[in-house]
């Protein structure tokens, strides 16, 4: 086995430093009177534009660290960086639209009002290791743009890539607005919540951890939670599905980035009349995937983040095998170090670990159904409720399938794998899969609350408001338009 390569280090912090980070964020917010929350939206946007420019200058370093730290292919690491920059730009445009729409008074039933979105306070941002940059910034950037201050706790894998951006955070935002903490989550995070100083928990992680953390806050009703959690998205393949297309979408859906996507297809439910044909084609496609190191051209399967993950995959396979399933593809489940060959496992049955547990890795469980109610029942009885894919061509059947499914999950993909993007679409989940909705514009709402100024529409009050606006006496009461 080749020796591990050291790619960098980060300071090991603990409770003292997490207290300092939290206090700095709290002081910078200063009950909404800090420089950042009181800055005009136009000025905050200018800071963010400077940040994007500085971030772009460090693209190569961030991409390289992303690739080395989490084993994401070079191509996908570049994609993650670029998609994140696009997300920031789109969020800025959405904020301009939102602010401009509120840059006016409304007169209703003799009352004049101006409504604007205002920040919530201190946001704790915790992203996942599979999209450490993108998913962290999908909460951090809208949180900042809305005027909140932030404590950023990077994931265990996916920490070093933030280093090239620290200088930009420092240069582009006032002191205390962005604070990073590198420490084991279980030591510092419950403690930060228990302090009562966190107003928003933005976590992409497991529902078990989210439940535990929310309970730590002394006044849980004061804590807003924006959560992206567990998922086990299924694909339902009808007998009349175009199998070439279905297999192509299922392979991408189940195995992009080794299946380490919250949106990955984690259970394939195939009509029994076509399951053999489907398995044969799927096996063929999976055997053609290029396995290797993330910097190799065209590589599709890369190392997992640690031996604990290959162990989990092997145990899940052994459990399925012991309960009657087989591995359909040659060498499926073999591994060297943390490089794990994907395995197609069939037939899946209730009681197997892989039937319900989220594998978050290169295992493709397949089960057959005779009656569509069996497939629906799998989704209805699941604890997860993020997305589903349905493959087929009969409009009557697909239409009838979509209707019950939209009440179980938040996105039904027709003849298409599950995925988060495009980022302007709502990304949400039912049951244990999420709390809150993220999208370019929804995230701005998630990290803010509407506040308003109101007055009876009398002549003296109208004159007063006009004087405030024309004299620019308030940051909140204004009719400025941001271009
Ligand atoms: O891990 C969850 C990600 O948000 C998935 O995003 O569907 O674009 O890969 P994606």
PDB file of C-alpha atoms and ligand atoms in Angstrom, residues 72 83 128 130-131 134-135 138 204 229 233 256-257 260-264 266 358 360 386-387 411 417-423 427, ligand 1:
ATOM      1  CA  UNK A  72     -13.267  14.468  -5.907  1.00  0.00           C
ATOM      2  CA  UNK A  83     -20.951  26.427  -9.688  1.00  0.00           C
ATOM      3  CA  UNK A 128     -20.735  18.472   4.484  1.00  0.00           C
ATOM      4  CA  UNK A 130     -18.977  15.825  -0.161  1.00  0.00           C
ATOM      5  CA  UNK A 131     -19.570  19.439  -1.256  1.00  0.00           C
ATOM      6  CA  UNK A 134     -20.534  24.584  -2.478  1.00  0.00           C
ATOM      7  CA  UNK A 135     -22.896  23.454   0.243  1.00  0.00           C
ATOM      8  CA  UNK A 138     -24.969  27.949  -0.244  1.00  0.00           C
ATOM      9  CA  UNK A 204     -25.932  19.917   6.055  1.00  0.00           C
ATOM     10  CA  UNK A 229     -30.247  15.925   6.108  1.00  0.00           C
ATOM     11  CA  UNK A 233     -33.778   8.670  -3.094  1.00  0.00           C
ATOM     12  CA  UNK A 256     -21.408  10.288  -9.549  1.00  0.00           C
ATOM     13  CA  UNK A 257     -18.732  11.157  -7.004  1.00  0.00           C
ATOM     14  CA  UNK A 260     -21.495  10.507  -2.162  1.00  0.00           C
ATOM     15  CA  UNK A 261     -24.292  12.960  -2.920  1.00  0.00           C
ATOM     16  CA  UNK A 262     -27.289  13.554  -0.706  1.00  0.00           C
ATOM     17  CA  UNK A 263     -29.339  13.493  -3.910  1.00  0.00           C
ATOM     18  CA  UNK A 264     -27.842  10.223  -5.188  1.00  0.00           C
ATOM     19  CA  UNK A 266     -29.738   4.938  -3.387  1.00  0.00           C
ATOM     20  CA  UNK A 358     -28.319   5.549   3.411  1.00  0.00           C
ATOM     21  CA  UNK A 360     -23.611   7.356   0.758  1.00  0.00           C
ATOM     22  CA  UNK A 386     -36.135  14.284  -0.514  1.00  0.00           C
ATOM     23  CA  UNK A 387     -36.633  13.231  -4.169  1.00  0.00           C
ATOM     24  CA  UNK A 411     -39.087  16.729  -6.259  1.00  0.00           C
ATOM     25  CA  UNK A 417     -31.773  11.278 -12.138  1.00  0.00           C
ATOM     26  CA  UNK A 418     -32.296  13.093  -8.842  1.00  0.00           C
ATOM     27  CA  UNK A 419     -30.287  16.258  -8.413  1.00  0.00           C
ATOM     28  CA  UNK A 420     -30.221  19.566  -6.645  1.00  0.00           C
ATOM     29  CA  UNK A 421     -29.724  21.915  -9.582  1.00  0.00           C
ATOM     30  CA  UNK A 422     -30.484  24.180 -11.294  1.00  0.00           C
ATOM     31  CA  UNK A 423     -29.939  26.190  -8.130  1.00  0.00           C
ATOM     32  CA  UNK A 427     -34.218  22.287  -2.775  1.00  0.00           C
TER      33      UNK A 427
HETATM   34  O1  LIG B   1     -25.061  16.287  -1.566  1.00  0.00           O
HETATM   35  C1  LIG B   1     -26.031  16.950  -1.941  1.00  0.00           C
HETATM   36  C2  LIG B   1     -25.864  17.966  -3.009  1.00  0.00           C
HETATM   37  O2  LIG B   1     -26.595  19.133  -2.749  1.00  0.00           O
HETATM   38  C3  LIG B   1     -26.241  17.392  -4.309  1.00  0.00           C
HETATM   39  O3  LIG B   1     -26.127  18.302  -5.316  1.00  0.00           O
HETATM   40  O4  LIG B   1     -27.481  16.990  -6.926  1.00  0.00           O
HETATM   41  O5  LIG B   1     -26.142  18.921  -7.665  1.00  0.00           O
HETATM   42  O6  LIG B   1     -25.019  16.816  -6.944  1.00  0.00           O
HETATM   43  P1  LIG B   1     -26.183  17.718  -6.804  1.00  0.00           P
END
